[in-house]
PDB file of C-alpha atoms in Angstrom:
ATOM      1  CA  UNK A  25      79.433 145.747  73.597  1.00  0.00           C
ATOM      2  CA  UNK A  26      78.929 148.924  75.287  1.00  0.00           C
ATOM      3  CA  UNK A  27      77.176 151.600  72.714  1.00  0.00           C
ATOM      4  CA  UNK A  28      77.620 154.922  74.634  1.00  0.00           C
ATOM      5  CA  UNK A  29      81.433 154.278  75.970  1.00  0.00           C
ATOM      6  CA  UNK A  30      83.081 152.020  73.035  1.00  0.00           C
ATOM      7  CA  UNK A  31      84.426 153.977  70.009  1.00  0.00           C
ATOM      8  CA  UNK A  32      85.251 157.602  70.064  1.00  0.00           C
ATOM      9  CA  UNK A  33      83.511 160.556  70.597  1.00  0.00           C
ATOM     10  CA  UNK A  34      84.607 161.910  67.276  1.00  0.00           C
ATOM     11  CA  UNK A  35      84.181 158.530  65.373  1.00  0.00           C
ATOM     12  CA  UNK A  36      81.225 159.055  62.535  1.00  0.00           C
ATOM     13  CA  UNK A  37      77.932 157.672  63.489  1.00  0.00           C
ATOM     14  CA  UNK A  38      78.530 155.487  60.021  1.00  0.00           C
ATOM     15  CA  UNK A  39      81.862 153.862  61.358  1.00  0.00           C
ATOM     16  CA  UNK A  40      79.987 152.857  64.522  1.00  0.00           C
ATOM     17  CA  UNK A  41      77.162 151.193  62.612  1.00  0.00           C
ATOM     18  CA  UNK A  42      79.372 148.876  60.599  1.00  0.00           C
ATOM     19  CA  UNK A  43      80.866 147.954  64.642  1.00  0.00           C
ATOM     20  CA  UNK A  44      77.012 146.521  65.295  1.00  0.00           C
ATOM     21  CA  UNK A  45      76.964 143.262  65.229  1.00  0.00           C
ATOM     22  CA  UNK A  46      74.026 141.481  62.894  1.00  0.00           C
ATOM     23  CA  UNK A  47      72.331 139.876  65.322  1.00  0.00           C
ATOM     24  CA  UNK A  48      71.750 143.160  67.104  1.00  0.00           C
ATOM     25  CA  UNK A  49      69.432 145.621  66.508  1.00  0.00           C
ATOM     26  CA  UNK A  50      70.359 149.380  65.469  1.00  0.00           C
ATOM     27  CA  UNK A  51      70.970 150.825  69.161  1.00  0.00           C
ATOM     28  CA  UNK A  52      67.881 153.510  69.689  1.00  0.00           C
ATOM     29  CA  UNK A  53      71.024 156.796  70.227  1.00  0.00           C
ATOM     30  CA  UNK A  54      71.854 155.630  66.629  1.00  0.00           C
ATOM     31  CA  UNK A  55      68.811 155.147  65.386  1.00  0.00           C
ATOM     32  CA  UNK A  56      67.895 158.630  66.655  1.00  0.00           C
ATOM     33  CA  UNK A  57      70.613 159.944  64.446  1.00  0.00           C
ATOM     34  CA  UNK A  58      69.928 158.540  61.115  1.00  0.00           C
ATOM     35  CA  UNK A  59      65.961 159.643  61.445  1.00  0.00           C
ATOM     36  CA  UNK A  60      65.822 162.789  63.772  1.00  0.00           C
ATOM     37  CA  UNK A  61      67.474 165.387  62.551  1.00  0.00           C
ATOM     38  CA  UNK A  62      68.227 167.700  65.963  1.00  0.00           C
ATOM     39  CA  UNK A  63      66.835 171.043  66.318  1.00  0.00           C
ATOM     40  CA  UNK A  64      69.108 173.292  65.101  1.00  0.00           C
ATOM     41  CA  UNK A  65      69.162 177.310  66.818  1.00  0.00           C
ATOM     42  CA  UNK A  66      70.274 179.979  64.188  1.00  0.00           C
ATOM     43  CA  UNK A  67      71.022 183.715  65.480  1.00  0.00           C
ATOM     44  CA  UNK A  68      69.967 186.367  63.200  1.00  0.00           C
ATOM     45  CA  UNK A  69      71.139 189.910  63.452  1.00  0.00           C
ATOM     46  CA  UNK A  70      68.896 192.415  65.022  1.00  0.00           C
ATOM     47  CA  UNK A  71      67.234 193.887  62.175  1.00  0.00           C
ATOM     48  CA  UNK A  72      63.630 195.362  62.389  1.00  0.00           C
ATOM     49  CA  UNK A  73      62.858 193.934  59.275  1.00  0.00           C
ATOM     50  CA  UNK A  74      63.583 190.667  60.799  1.00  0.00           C
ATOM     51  CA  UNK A  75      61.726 191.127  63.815  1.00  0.00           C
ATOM     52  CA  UNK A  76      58.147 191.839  62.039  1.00  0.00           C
ATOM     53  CA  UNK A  77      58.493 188.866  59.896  1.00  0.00           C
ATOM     54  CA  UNK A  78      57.963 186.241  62.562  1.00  0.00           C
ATOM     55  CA  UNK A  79      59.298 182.697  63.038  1.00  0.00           C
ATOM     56  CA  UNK A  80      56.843 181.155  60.644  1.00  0.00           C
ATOM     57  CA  UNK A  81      57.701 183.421  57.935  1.00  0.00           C
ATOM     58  CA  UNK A  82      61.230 183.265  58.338  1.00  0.00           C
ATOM     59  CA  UNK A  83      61.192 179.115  58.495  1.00  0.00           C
ATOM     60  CA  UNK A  84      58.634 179.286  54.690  1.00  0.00           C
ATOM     61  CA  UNK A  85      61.798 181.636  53.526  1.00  0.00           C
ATOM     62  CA  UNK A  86      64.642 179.543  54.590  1.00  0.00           C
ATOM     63  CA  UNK A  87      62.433 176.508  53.040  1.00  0.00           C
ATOM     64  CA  UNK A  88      61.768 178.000  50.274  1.00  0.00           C
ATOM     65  CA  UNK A  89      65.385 179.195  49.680  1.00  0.00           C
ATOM     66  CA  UNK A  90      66.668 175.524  50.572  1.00  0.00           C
ATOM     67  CA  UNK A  91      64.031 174.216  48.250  1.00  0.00           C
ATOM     68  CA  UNK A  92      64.902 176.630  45.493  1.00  0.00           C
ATOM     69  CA  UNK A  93      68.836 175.789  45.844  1.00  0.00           C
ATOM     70  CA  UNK A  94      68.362 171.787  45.394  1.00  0.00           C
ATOM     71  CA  UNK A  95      68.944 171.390  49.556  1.00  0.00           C
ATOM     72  CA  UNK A  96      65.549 169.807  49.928  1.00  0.00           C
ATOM     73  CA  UNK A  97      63.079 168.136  48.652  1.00  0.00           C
ATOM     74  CA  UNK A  98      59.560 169.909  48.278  1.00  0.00           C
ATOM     75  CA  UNK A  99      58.448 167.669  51.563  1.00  0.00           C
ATOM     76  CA  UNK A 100      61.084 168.434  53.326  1.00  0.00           C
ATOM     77  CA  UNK A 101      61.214 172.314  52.777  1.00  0.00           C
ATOM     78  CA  UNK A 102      57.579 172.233  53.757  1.00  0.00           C
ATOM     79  CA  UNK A 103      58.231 169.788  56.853  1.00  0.00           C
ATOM     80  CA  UNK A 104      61.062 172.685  57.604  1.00  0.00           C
ATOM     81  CA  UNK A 105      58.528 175.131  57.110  1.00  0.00           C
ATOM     82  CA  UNK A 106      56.013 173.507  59.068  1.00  0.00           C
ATOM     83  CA  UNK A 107      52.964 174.224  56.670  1.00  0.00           C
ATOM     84  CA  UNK A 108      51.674 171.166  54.348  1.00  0.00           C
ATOM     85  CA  UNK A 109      53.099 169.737  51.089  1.00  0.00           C
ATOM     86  CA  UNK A 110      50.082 171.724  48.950  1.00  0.00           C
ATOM     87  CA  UNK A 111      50.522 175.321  51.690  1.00  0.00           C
ATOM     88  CA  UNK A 112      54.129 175.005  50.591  1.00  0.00           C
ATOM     89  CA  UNK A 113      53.816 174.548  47.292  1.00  0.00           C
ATOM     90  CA  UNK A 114      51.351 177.824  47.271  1.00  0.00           C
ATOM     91  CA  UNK A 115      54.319 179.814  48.887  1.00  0.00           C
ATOM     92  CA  UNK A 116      56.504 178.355  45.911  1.00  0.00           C
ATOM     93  CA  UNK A 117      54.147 179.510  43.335  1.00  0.00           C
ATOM     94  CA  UNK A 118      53.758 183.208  44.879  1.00  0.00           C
ATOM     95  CA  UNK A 119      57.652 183.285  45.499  1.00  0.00           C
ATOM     96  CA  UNK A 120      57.703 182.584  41.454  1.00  0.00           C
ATOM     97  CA  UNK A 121      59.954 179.524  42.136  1.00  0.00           C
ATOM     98  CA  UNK A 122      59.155 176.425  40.019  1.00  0.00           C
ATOM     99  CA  UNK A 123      58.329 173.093  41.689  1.00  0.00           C
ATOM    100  CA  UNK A 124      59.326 171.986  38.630  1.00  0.00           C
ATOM    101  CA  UNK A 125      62.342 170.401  37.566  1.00  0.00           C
ATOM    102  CA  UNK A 126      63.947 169.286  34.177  1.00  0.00           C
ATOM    103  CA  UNK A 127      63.802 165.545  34.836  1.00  0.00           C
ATOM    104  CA  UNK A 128      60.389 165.864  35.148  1.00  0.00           C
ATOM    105  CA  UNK A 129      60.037 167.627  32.083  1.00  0.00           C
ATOM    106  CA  UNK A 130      61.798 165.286  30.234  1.00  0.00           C
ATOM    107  CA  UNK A 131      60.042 162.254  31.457  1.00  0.00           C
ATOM    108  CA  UNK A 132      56.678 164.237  30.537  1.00  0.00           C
ATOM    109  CA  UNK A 133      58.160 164.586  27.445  1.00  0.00           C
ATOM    110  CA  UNK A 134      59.168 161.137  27.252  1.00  0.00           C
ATOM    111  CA  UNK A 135      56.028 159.894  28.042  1.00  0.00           C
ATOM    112  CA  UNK A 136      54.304 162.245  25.044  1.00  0.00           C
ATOM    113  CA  UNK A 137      56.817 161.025  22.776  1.00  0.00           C
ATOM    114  CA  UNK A 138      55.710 157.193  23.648  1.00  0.00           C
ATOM    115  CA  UNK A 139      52.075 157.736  22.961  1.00  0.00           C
ATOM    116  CA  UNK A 140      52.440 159.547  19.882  1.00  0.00           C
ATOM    117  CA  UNK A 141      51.077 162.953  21.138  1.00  0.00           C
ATOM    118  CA  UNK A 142      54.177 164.515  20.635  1.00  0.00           C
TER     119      UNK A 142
END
């Protein structure tokens, strides 16, 4: 089987993968797929706001904002960012936006409950 010509250009990577036969191994363009995201280029409008922030700021904002929106995780947003897990979290606390979340409250809370300290 032929990776790059069989199947469709528009045929999900997904589809494909259920095509590979098991005694084959993942084909490296797929695996590049499933665990390289591509670079992505976003145009932002010519504002001189903008323009004295800086790349690096503007990628800790958009991770933040992904973060803070339930896009990504807190490693991700900070692999986005390009700072480290703790950096990130620092920008998080100064941004005010909790790290946080109610699950982990209620397990806390849980866990209080089950050694009789709450």
């Amino acid at each position: 089987m032929n990776w790059l010509t069989d199947g469709t250009a528009d045929e999900p990577a997904a589809a494909l993968l259920g095509r590979i036969p098991a005694e084959h191994e993942t084909p490296p363009c797929l695996r590049l797929l499933f665990f390289y995201p591509l670079p992505m280029t976003i145009t932002l409008p010519d504002m001189p706001g903008l323009a004295s922030l800086g790349e690096p700021a503007i990628l800790l904002d958009l991770a933040c904002g992904a973060y803070a929106a339930g896009h990504l995780s807190r490693q991700s947003a900070a692999d986005v960012a390009g700072v480290s897990r703790l950096d990130f979290d620092e920008a998080l606390y100064a941004r005010r936006i909790s790290n946080f979340t109610e699950e982990a409250l209620a397990q806390d809370l849980e866990t209080l409950r089950a050694l009789g300290l709450r």
